[in-house]
Short mmCIF file of C-alpha atoms in Angstrom, two decimals:
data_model
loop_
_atom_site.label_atom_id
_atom_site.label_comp_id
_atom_site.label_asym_id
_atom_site.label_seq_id
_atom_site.Cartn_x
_atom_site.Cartn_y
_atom_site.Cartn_z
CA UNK A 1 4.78 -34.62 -2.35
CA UNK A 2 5.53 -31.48 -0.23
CA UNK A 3 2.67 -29.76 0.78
CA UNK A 4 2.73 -25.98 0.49
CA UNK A 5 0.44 -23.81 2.07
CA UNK A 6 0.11 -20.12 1.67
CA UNK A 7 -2.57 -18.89 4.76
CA UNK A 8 -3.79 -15.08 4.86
CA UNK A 9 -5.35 -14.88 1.62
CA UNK A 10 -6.32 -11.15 0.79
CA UNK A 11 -3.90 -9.01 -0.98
CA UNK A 12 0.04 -10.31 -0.44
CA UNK A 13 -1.14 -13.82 0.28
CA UNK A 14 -3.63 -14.29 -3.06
CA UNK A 15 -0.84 -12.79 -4.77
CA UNK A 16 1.76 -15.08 -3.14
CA UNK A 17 -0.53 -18.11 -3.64
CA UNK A 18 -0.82 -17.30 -7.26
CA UNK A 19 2.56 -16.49 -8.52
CA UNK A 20 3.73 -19.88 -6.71
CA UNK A 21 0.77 -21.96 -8.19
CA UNK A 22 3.39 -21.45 -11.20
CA UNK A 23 5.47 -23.90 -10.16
CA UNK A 24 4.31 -25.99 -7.35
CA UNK A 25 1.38 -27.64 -5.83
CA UNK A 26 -0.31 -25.13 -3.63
CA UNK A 27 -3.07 -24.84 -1.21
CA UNK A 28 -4.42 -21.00 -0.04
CA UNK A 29 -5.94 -20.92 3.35
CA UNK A 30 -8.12 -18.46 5.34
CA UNK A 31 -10.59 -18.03 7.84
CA UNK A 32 -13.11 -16.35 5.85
CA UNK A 33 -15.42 -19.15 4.05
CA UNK A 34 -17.04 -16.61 1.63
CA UNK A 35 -13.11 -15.51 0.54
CA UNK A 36 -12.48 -19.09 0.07
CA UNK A 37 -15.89 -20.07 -1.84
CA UNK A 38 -15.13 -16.62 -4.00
CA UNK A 39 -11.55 -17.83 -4.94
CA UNK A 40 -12.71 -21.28 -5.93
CA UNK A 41 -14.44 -19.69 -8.24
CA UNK A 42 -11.90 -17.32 -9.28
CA UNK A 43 -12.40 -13.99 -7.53
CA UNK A 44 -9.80 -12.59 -5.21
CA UNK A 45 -11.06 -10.62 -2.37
CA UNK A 46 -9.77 -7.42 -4.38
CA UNK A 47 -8.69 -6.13 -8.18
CA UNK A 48 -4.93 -6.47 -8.80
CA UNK A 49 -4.24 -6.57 -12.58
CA UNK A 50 -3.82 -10.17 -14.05
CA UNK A 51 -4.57 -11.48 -10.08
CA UNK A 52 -7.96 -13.41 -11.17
CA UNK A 53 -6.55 -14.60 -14.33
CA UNK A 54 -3.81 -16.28 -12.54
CA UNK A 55 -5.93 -17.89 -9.68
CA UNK A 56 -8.01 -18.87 -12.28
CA UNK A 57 -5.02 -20.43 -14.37
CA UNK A 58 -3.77 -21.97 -11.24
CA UNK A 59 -7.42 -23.93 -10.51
CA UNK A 60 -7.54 -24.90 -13.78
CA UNK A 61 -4.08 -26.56 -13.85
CA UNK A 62 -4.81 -28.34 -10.25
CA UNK A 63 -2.01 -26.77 -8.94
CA UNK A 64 -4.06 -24.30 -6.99
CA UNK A 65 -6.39 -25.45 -4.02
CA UNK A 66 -8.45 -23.00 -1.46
CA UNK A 67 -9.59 -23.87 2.22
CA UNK A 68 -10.63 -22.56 5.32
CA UNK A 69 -9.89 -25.57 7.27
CA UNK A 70 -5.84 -26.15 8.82
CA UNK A 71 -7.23 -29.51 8.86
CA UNK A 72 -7.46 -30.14 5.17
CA UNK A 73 -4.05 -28.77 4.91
CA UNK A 74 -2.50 -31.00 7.87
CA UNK A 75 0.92 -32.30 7.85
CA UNK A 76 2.34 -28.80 5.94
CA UNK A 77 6.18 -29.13 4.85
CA UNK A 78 6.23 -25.30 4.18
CA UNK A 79 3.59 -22.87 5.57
CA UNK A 80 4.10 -19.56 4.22
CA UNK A 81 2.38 -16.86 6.36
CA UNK A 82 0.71 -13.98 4.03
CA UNK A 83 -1.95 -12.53 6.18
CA UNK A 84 -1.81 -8.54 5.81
CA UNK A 85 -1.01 -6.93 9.52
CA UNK A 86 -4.78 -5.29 10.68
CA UNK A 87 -3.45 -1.71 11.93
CA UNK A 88 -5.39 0.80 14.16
CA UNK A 89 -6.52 4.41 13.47
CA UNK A 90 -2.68 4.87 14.82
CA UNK A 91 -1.25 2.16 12.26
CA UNK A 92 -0.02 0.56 15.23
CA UNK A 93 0.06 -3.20 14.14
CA UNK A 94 -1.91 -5.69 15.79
CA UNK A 95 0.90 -8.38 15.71
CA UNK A 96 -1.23 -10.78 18.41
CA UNK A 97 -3.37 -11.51 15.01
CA UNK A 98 -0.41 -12.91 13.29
CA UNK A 99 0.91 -14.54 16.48
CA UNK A 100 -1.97 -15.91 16.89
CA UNK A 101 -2.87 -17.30 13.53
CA UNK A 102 0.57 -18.95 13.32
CA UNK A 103 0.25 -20.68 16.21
CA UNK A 104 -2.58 -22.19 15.57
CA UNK A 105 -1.33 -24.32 12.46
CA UNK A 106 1.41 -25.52 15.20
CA UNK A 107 -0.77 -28.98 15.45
CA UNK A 108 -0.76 -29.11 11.66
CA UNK A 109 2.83 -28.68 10.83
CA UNK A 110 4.80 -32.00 10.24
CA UNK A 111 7.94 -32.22 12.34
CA UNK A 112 10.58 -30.22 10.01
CA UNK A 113 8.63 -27.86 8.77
CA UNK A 114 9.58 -24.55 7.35
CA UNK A 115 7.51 -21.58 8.43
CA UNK A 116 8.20 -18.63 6.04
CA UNK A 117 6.95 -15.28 7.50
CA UNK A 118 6.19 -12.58 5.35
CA UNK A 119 3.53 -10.61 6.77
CA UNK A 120 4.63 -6.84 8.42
CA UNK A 121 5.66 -7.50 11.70
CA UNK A 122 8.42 -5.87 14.57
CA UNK A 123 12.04 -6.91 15.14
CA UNK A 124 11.84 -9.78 17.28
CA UNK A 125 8.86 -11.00 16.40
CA UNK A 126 9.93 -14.05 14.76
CA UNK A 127 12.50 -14.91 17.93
CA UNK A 128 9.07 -15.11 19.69
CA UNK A 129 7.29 -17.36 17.60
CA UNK A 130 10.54 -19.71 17.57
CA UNK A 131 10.38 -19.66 21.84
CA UNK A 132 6.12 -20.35 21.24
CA UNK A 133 6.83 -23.57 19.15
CA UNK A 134 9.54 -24.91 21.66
CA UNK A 135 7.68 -24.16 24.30
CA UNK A 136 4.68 -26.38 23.08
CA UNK A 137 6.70 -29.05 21.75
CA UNK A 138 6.52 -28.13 18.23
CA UNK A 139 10.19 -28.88 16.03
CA UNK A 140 9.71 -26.24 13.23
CA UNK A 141 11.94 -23.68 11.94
CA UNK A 142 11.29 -20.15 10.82
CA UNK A 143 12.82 -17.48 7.90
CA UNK A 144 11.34 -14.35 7.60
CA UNK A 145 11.03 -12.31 3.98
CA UNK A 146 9.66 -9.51 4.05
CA UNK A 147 6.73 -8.51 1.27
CA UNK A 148 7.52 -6.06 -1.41
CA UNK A 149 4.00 -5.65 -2.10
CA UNK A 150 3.15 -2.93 -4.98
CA UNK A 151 -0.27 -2.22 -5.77
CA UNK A 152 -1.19 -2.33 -9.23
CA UNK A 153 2.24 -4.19 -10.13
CA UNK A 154 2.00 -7.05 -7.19
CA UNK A 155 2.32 -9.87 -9.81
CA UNK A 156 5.19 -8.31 -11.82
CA UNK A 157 7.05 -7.65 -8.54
CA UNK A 158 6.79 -11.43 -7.12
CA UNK A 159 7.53 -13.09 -10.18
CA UNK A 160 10.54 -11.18 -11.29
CA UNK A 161 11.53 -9.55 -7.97
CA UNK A 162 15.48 -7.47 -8.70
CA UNK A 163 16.34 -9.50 -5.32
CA UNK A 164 14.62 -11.11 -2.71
CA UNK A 165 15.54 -10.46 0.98
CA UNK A 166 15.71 -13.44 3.28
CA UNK A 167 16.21 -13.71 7.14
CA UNK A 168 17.11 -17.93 8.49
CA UNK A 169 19.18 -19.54 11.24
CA UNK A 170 20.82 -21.97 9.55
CA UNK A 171 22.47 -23.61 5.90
CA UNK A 172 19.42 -26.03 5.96
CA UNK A 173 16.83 -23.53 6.18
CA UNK A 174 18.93 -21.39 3.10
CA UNK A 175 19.13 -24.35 1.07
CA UNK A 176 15.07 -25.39 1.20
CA UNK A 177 14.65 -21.50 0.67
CA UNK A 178 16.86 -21.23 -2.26
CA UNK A 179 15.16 -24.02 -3.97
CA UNK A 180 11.49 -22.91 -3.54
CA UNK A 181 12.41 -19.05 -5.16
CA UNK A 182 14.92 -20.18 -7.50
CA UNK A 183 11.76 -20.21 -10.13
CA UNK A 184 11.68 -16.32 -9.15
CA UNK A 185 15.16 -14.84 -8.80
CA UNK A 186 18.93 -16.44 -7.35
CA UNK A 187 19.53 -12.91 -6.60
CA UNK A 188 18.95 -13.41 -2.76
CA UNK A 189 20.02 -11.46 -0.13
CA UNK A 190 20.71 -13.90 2.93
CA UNK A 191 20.97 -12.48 6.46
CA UNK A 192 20.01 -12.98 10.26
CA UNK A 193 16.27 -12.92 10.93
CA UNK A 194 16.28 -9.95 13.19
CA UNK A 195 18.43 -8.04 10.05
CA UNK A 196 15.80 -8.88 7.69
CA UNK A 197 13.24 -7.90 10.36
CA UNK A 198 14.67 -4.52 10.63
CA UNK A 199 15.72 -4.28 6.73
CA UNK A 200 11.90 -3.93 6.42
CA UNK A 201 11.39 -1.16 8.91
CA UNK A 202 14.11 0.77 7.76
CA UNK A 203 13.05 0.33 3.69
CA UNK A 204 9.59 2.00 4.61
CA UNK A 205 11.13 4.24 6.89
CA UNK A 206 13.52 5.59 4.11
CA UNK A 207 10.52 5.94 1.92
CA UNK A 208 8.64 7.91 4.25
CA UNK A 209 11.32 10.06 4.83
CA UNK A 210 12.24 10.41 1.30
CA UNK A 211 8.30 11.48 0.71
CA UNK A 212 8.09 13.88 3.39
CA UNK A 213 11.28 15.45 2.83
CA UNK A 214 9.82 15.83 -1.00
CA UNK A 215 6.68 17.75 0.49
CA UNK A 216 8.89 19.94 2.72
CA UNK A 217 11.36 21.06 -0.16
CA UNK A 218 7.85 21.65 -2.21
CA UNK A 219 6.44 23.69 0.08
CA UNK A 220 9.23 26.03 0.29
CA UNK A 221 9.17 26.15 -3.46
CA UNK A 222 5.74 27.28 -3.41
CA UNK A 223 6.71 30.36 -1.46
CA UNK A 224 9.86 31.86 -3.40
CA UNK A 225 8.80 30.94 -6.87
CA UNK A 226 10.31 27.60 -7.20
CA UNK A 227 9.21 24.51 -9.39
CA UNK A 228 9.42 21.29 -7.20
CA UNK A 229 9.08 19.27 -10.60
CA UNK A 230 12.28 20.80 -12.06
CA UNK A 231 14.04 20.56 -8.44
CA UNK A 232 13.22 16.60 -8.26
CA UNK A 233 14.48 16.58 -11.59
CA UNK A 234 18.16 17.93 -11.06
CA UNK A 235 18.02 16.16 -7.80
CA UNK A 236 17.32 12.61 -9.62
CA UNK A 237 19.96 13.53 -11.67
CA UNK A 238 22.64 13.16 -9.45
CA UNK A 239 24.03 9.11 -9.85
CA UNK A 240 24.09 9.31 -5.65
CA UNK A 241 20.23 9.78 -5.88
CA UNK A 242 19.39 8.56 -9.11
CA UNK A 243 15.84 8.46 -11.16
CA UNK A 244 13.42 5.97 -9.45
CA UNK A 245 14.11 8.31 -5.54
CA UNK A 246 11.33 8.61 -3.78
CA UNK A 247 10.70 12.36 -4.81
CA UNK A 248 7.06 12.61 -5.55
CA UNK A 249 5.64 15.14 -3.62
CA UNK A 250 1.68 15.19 -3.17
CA UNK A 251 -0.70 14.33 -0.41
CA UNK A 252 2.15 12.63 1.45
CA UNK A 253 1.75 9.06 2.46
CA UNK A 254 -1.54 7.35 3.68
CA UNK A 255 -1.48 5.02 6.76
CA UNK A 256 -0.66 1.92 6.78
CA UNK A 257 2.51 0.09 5.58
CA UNK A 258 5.05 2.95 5.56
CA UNK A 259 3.60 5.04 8.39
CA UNK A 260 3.25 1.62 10.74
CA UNK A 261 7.00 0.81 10.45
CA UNK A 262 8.10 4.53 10.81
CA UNK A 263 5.95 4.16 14.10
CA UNK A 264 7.39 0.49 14.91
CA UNK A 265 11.17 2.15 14.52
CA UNK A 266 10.23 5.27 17.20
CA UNK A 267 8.35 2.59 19.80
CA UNK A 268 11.40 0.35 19.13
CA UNK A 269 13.83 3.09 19.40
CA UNK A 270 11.96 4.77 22.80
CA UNK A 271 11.87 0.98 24.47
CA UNK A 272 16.03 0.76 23.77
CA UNK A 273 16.61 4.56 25.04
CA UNK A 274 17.75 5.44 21.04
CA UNK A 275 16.88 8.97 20.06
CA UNK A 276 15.28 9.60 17.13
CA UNK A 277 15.05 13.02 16.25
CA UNK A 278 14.57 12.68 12.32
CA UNK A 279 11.85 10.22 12.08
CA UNK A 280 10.09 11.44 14.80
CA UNK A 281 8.95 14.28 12.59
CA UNK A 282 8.11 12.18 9.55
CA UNK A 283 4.78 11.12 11.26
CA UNK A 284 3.64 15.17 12.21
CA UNK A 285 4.76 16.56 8.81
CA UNK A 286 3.02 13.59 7.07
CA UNK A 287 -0.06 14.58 9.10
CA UNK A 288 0.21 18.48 8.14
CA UNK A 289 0.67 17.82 4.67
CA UNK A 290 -2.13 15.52 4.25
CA UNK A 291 -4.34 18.71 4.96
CA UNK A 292 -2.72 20.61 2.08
CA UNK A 293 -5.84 20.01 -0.24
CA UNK A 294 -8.35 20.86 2.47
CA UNK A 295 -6.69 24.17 3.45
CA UNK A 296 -6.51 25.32 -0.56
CA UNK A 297 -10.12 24.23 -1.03
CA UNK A 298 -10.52 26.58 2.14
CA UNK A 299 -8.73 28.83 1.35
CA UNK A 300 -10.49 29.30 -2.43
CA UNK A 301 -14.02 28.66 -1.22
CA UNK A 302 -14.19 29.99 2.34
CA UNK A 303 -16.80 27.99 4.57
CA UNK A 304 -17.48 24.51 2.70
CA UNK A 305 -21.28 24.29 3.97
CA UNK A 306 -23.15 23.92 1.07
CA UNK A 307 -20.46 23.63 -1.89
CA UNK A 308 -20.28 20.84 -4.16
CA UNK A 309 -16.91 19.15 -4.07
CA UNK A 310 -16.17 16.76 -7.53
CA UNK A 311 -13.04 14.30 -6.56
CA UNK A 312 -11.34 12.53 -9.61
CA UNK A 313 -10.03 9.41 -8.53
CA UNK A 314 -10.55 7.47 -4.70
CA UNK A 315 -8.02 4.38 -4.51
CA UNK A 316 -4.99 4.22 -2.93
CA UNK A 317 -3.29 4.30 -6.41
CA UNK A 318 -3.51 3.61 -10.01
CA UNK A 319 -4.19 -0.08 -10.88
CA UNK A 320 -6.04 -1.07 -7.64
CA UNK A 321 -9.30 -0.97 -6.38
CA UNK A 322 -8.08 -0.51 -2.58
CA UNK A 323 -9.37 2.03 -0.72
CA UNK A 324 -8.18 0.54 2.70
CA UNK A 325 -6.04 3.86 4.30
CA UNK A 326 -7.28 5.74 1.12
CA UNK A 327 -6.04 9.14 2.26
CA UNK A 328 -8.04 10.18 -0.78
CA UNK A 329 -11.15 9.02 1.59
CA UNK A 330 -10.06 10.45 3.97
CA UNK A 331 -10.30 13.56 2.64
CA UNK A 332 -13.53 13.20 1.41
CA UNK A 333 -14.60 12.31 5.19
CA UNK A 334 -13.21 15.70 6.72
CA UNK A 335 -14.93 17.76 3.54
CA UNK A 336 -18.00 15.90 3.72
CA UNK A 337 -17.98 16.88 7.71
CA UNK A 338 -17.41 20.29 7.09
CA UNK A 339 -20.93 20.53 5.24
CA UNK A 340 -20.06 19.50 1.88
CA UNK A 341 -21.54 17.38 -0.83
CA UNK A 342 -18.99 14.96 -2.48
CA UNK A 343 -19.29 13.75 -6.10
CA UNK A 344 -17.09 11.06 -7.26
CA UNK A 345 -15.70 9.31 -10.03
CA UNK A 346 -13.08 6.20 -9.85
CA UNK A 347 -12.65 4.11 -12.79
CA UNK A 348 -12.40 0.78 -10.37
CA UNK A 349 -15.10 1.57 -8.16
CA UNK A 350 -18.47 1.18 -9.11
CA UNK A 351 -19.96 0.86 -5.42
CA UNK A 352 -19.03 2.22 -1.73
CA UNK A 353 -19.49 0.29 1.71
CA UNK A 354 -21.62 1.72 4.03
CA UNK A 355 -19.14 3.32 5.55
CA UNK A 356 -18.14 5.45 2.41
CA UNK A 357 -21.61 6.36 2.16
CA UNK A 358 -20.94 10.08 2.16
CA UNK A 359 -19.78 9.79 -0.90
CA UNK A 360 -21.62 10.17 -3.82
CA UNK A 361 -20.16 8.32 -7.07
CA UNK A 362 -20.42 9.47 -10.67
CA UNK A 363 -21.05 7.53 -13.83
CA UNK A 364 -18.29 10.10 -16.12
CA UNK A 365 -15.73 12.65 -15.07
CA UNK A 366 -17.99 14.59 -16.26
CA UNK A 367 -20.93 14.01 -14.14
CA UNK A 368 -18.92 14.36 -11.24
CA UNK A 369 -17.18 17.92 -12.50
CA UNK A 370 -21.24 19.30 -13.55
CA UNK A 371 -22.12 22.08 -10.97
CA UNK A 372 -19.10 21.89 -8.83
CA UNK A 373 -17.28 24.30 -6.85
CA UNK A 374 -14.09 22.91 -6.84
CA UNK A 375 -12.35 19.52 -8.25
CA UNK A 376 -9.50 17.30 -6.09
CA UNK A 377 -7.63 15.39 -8.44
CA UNK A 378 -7.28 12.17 -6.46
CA UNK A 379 -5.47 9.30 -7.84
CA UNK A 380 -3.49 9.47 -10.88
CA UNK A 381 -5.42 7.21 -13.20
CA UNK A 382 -4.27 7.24 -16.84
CA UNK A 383 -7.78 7.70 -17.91
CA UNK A 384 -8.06 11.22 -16.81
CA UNK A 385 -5.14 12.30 -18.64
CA UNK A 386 -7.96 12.57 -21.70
CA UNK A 387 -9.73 15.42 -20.01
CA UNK A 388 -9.13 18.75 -21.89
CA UNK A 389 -9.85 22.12 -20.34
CA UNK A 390 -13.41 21.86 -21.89
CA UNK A 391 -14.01 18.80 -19.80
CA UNK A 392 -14.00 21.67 -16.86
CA UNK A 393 -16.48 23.89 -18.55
CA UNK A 394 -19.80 22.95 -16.77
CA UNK A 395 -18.28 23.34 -13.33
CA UNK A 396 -19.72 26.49 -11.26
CA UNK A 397 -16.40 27.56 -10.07
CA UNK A 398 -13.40 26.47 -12.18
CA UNK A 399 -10.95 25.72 -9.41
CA UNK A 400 -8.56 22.36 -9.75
CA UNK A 401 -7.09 21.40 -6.86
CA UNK A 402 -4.51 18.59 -8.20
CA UNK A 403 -1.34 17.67 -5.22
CA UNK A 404 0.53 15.55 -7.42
CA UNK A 405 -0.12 17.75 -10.80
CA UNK A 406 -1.47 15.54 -12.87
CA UNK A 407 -3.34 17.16 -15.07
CA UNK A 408 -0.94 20.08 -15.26
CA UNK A 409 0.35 19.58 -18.96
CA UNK A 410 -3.43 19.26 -19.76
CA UNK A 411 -4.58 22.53 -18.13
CA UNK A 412 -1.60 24.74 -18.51
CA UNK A 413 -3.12 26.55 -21.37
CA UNK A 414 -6.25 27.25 -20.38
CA UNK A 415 -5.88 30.70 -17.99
CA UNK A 416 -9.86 30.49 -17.10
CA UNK A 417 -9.05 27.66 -14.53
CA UNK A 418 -7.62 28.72 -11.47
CA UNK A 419 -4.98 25.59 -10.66
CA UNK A 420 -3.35 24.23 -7.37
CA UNK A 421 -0.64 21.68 -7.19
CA UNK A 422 2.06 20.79 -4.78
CA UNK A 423 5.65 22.81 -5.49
CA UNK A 424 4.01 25.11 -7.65
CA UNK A 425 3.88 28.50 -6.35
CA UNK A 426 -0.14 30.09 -7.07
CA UNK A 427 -1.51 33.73 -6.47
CA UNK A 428 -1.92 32.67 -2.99
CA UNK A 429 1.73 31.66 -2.69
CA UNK A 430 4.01 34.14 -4.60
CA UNK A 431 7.29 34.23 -4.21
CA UNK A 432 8.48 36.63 -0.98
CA UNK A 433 4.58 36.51 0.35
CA UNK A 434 4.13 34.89 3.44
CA UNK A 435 0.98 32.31 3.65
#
């Protein structure tokens, strides 16, 4: 029987282990013992929706095993590597981790196996493992795919991917491939590893653009009058563009996935003499924009010592309870540094870590608007599309800062609240006026 291990088990491999527990005989692996004892009792390291049903589905069936020993799994046909890439405060990736944890299943792989990358690593990187298992003796072969990880829709997205990108060397290596994700989609895209390797940078390199791009055409709007909504409309319109673009403008993009490839591409680029004049500035404006809500709360408030600040909304989308790169938290951090007092309310989170301790959390909407000086509409959750403009009325100063506009339809009406959203020109950005 061909043993298949997934290893990296928080958010793409638990999802990866999961989905394939569908079909086949699969054991997760990681380091961490109290993941593993949590998942053999059916709770993932983190919320995904239908995630802990599965695993749980997947132990019941005996088709889904956890360990934290490479020796339990020894002798692995396939070894699918899921770990998410650790980045720095820079999202520069730290691609020794992966390099490291792959080769040390090298004295557990049988001779022939298939080593399936998938966590986010650089062009080349998979060239390099290939010289590492020659050079100790190993006879293994290696594909790369890279993840399409979506928060909130990570199970939809494996299971019924629209195609499935695949890097291998040879026919052999296509054929076992094809076979394992035919349960998933035949709609594969075969090409060299290095393509597929760069097919990922330049995906989340388009996206970044594509979002900061959206910010820059929304902050002109907010200066002659313009409506960024009704300008992403026509421009989705067009059949060269089309209606699922990348034209949400908002906070711009936290760190992390996009923001480390966009950096990969530049370091790549600078090592190979390549100029890169348009995605060098998709890191800086990213970085300004991010500041958009602080400088309106400044801007409304003056001097934040002393104000209450109520925040609707701290994961890193809808769906999830991530806050890894939350550049909702983020926010919070810089507000709560400038001297003021952060109230909270998430419908996924229900405690902080220590090092979110600045913020305080709130058992309603509600609670968290009572008394405050100003609201920052966080995360789009669907929940808080039941506020009305009475849900506003015990706040001291009725001020709704909300990038993405959330809440707009809700609070059009009501003229008392004094509203702030990305693309939408304000009294302190009328058309003609300077800001």
């Amino acid at each position: 029987m061909q043993r298949l291990v997934v290893t990296g088990l928080w958010h793409l491999g638990c999802v990866t282990a999961a989905s394939l527990a569908e079909h086949y005989d699969v054991i997760g692996h990681d380091h961490d013992r109290r993941t593993i004892e949590d998942l053999e009792k059916g709770i993932p390291p983190l919320f995904e929706p239908g995630l802990a049903e599965m695993v749980a589905a997947g132990l019941a069936a005996g088709r889904l095993r956890f360990t934290s020993s490479a020796e339990e799994a020894r002798d692995v046909d396939t070894l699918w590597v899921a770990f998410d890439t650790p980045v720095d405060e820079e999202d520069r990736a730290d691609v020794e981790f992966i390099a490291g944890a792959i080769s040390g299943w090298f004295p557990y792989l049988k001779d022939g196996a298939l080593v399936i990358i998938s966590s986010q690593i650089p062009v080349g990187f998979t060239a390099r493992m290939e010289r590492e298992a020659t050079e100790a003796g190993i006879h293994v072969s290696f594909a790369y795919s890279p993840e399409n990880l979506r928060l909130g829709e990570a199970l939809e997205v494996f299971r019924h991917p629209e195609r499935i990108v695949v890097g291998v060397r040879g026919e052999a290596e296509k054929e076992r491939i094809a076979n394992l994700l035919r349960p998933f989609s035949e709609n594969i895209i075969w090409m060299s590893v290095e393509s597929a390797e760069m097919a990922k940078h330049a995906l989340d390199a388009f996206l970044a653009t594509s979002v900061t791009f959206a910010n820059e055409i929304a902050a002109i709007c907010e200066r002659v009058g313009a409506d960024f909504k009704d300008v992403a409309r026509a421009v989705r319109s067009d059949a060269r563009i089309g209606q699922r673009a990348y034209l949400g403008a908002g906070l711009g993009f936290a760190g992390g996935t996009l923001a480390r490839d966009v950096r990969a591409l530049t370091e790549i680029a600078r090592e190979h003499a390549v100029p890169t004049e348009v995605l060098n500035g998709v890191l800086s404006t990213n970085e300004r924009q991010q500041r958009w809500a602080t400088s309106t709360l400044l801007r409304e408030l003056g001097p934040l010592n002393g104000k209450r600040i109520a925040v609707l909304g701290l994961t890193y989308k809808p769906g999830t309870d991530t806050l890894r790169r939350s550049s909702v938290v983020e926010f919070c951090r810089k507000v709560n540094e400038a001297g003021a007092r952060i109230i909270a309310f998430d419908p996924a989170i229900r405690h902080l870590e220590a090092e979110s301790a600045f913020i305080d959390l709130a058992e309603t909407p509600e609670r968290a608007l009572e008394g405050a000086d100003a609201v920052v509409v966080g995360t789009e959750w669907p929940e808080f599309l039941q506020l009305s403009p009475t849900s506003f009325g015990g706040m001291r100063h009725r001020i709704v800062i909300d990038p993405k506009r959330w809440l707009e339809d809700a609070l059009r009406s009501d003229t008392s609240i004094s509203y702030f959203g990305v693309g939408k020109a304000s009294k302190a950005a009328e058309p003609g006026v300077p800001v």
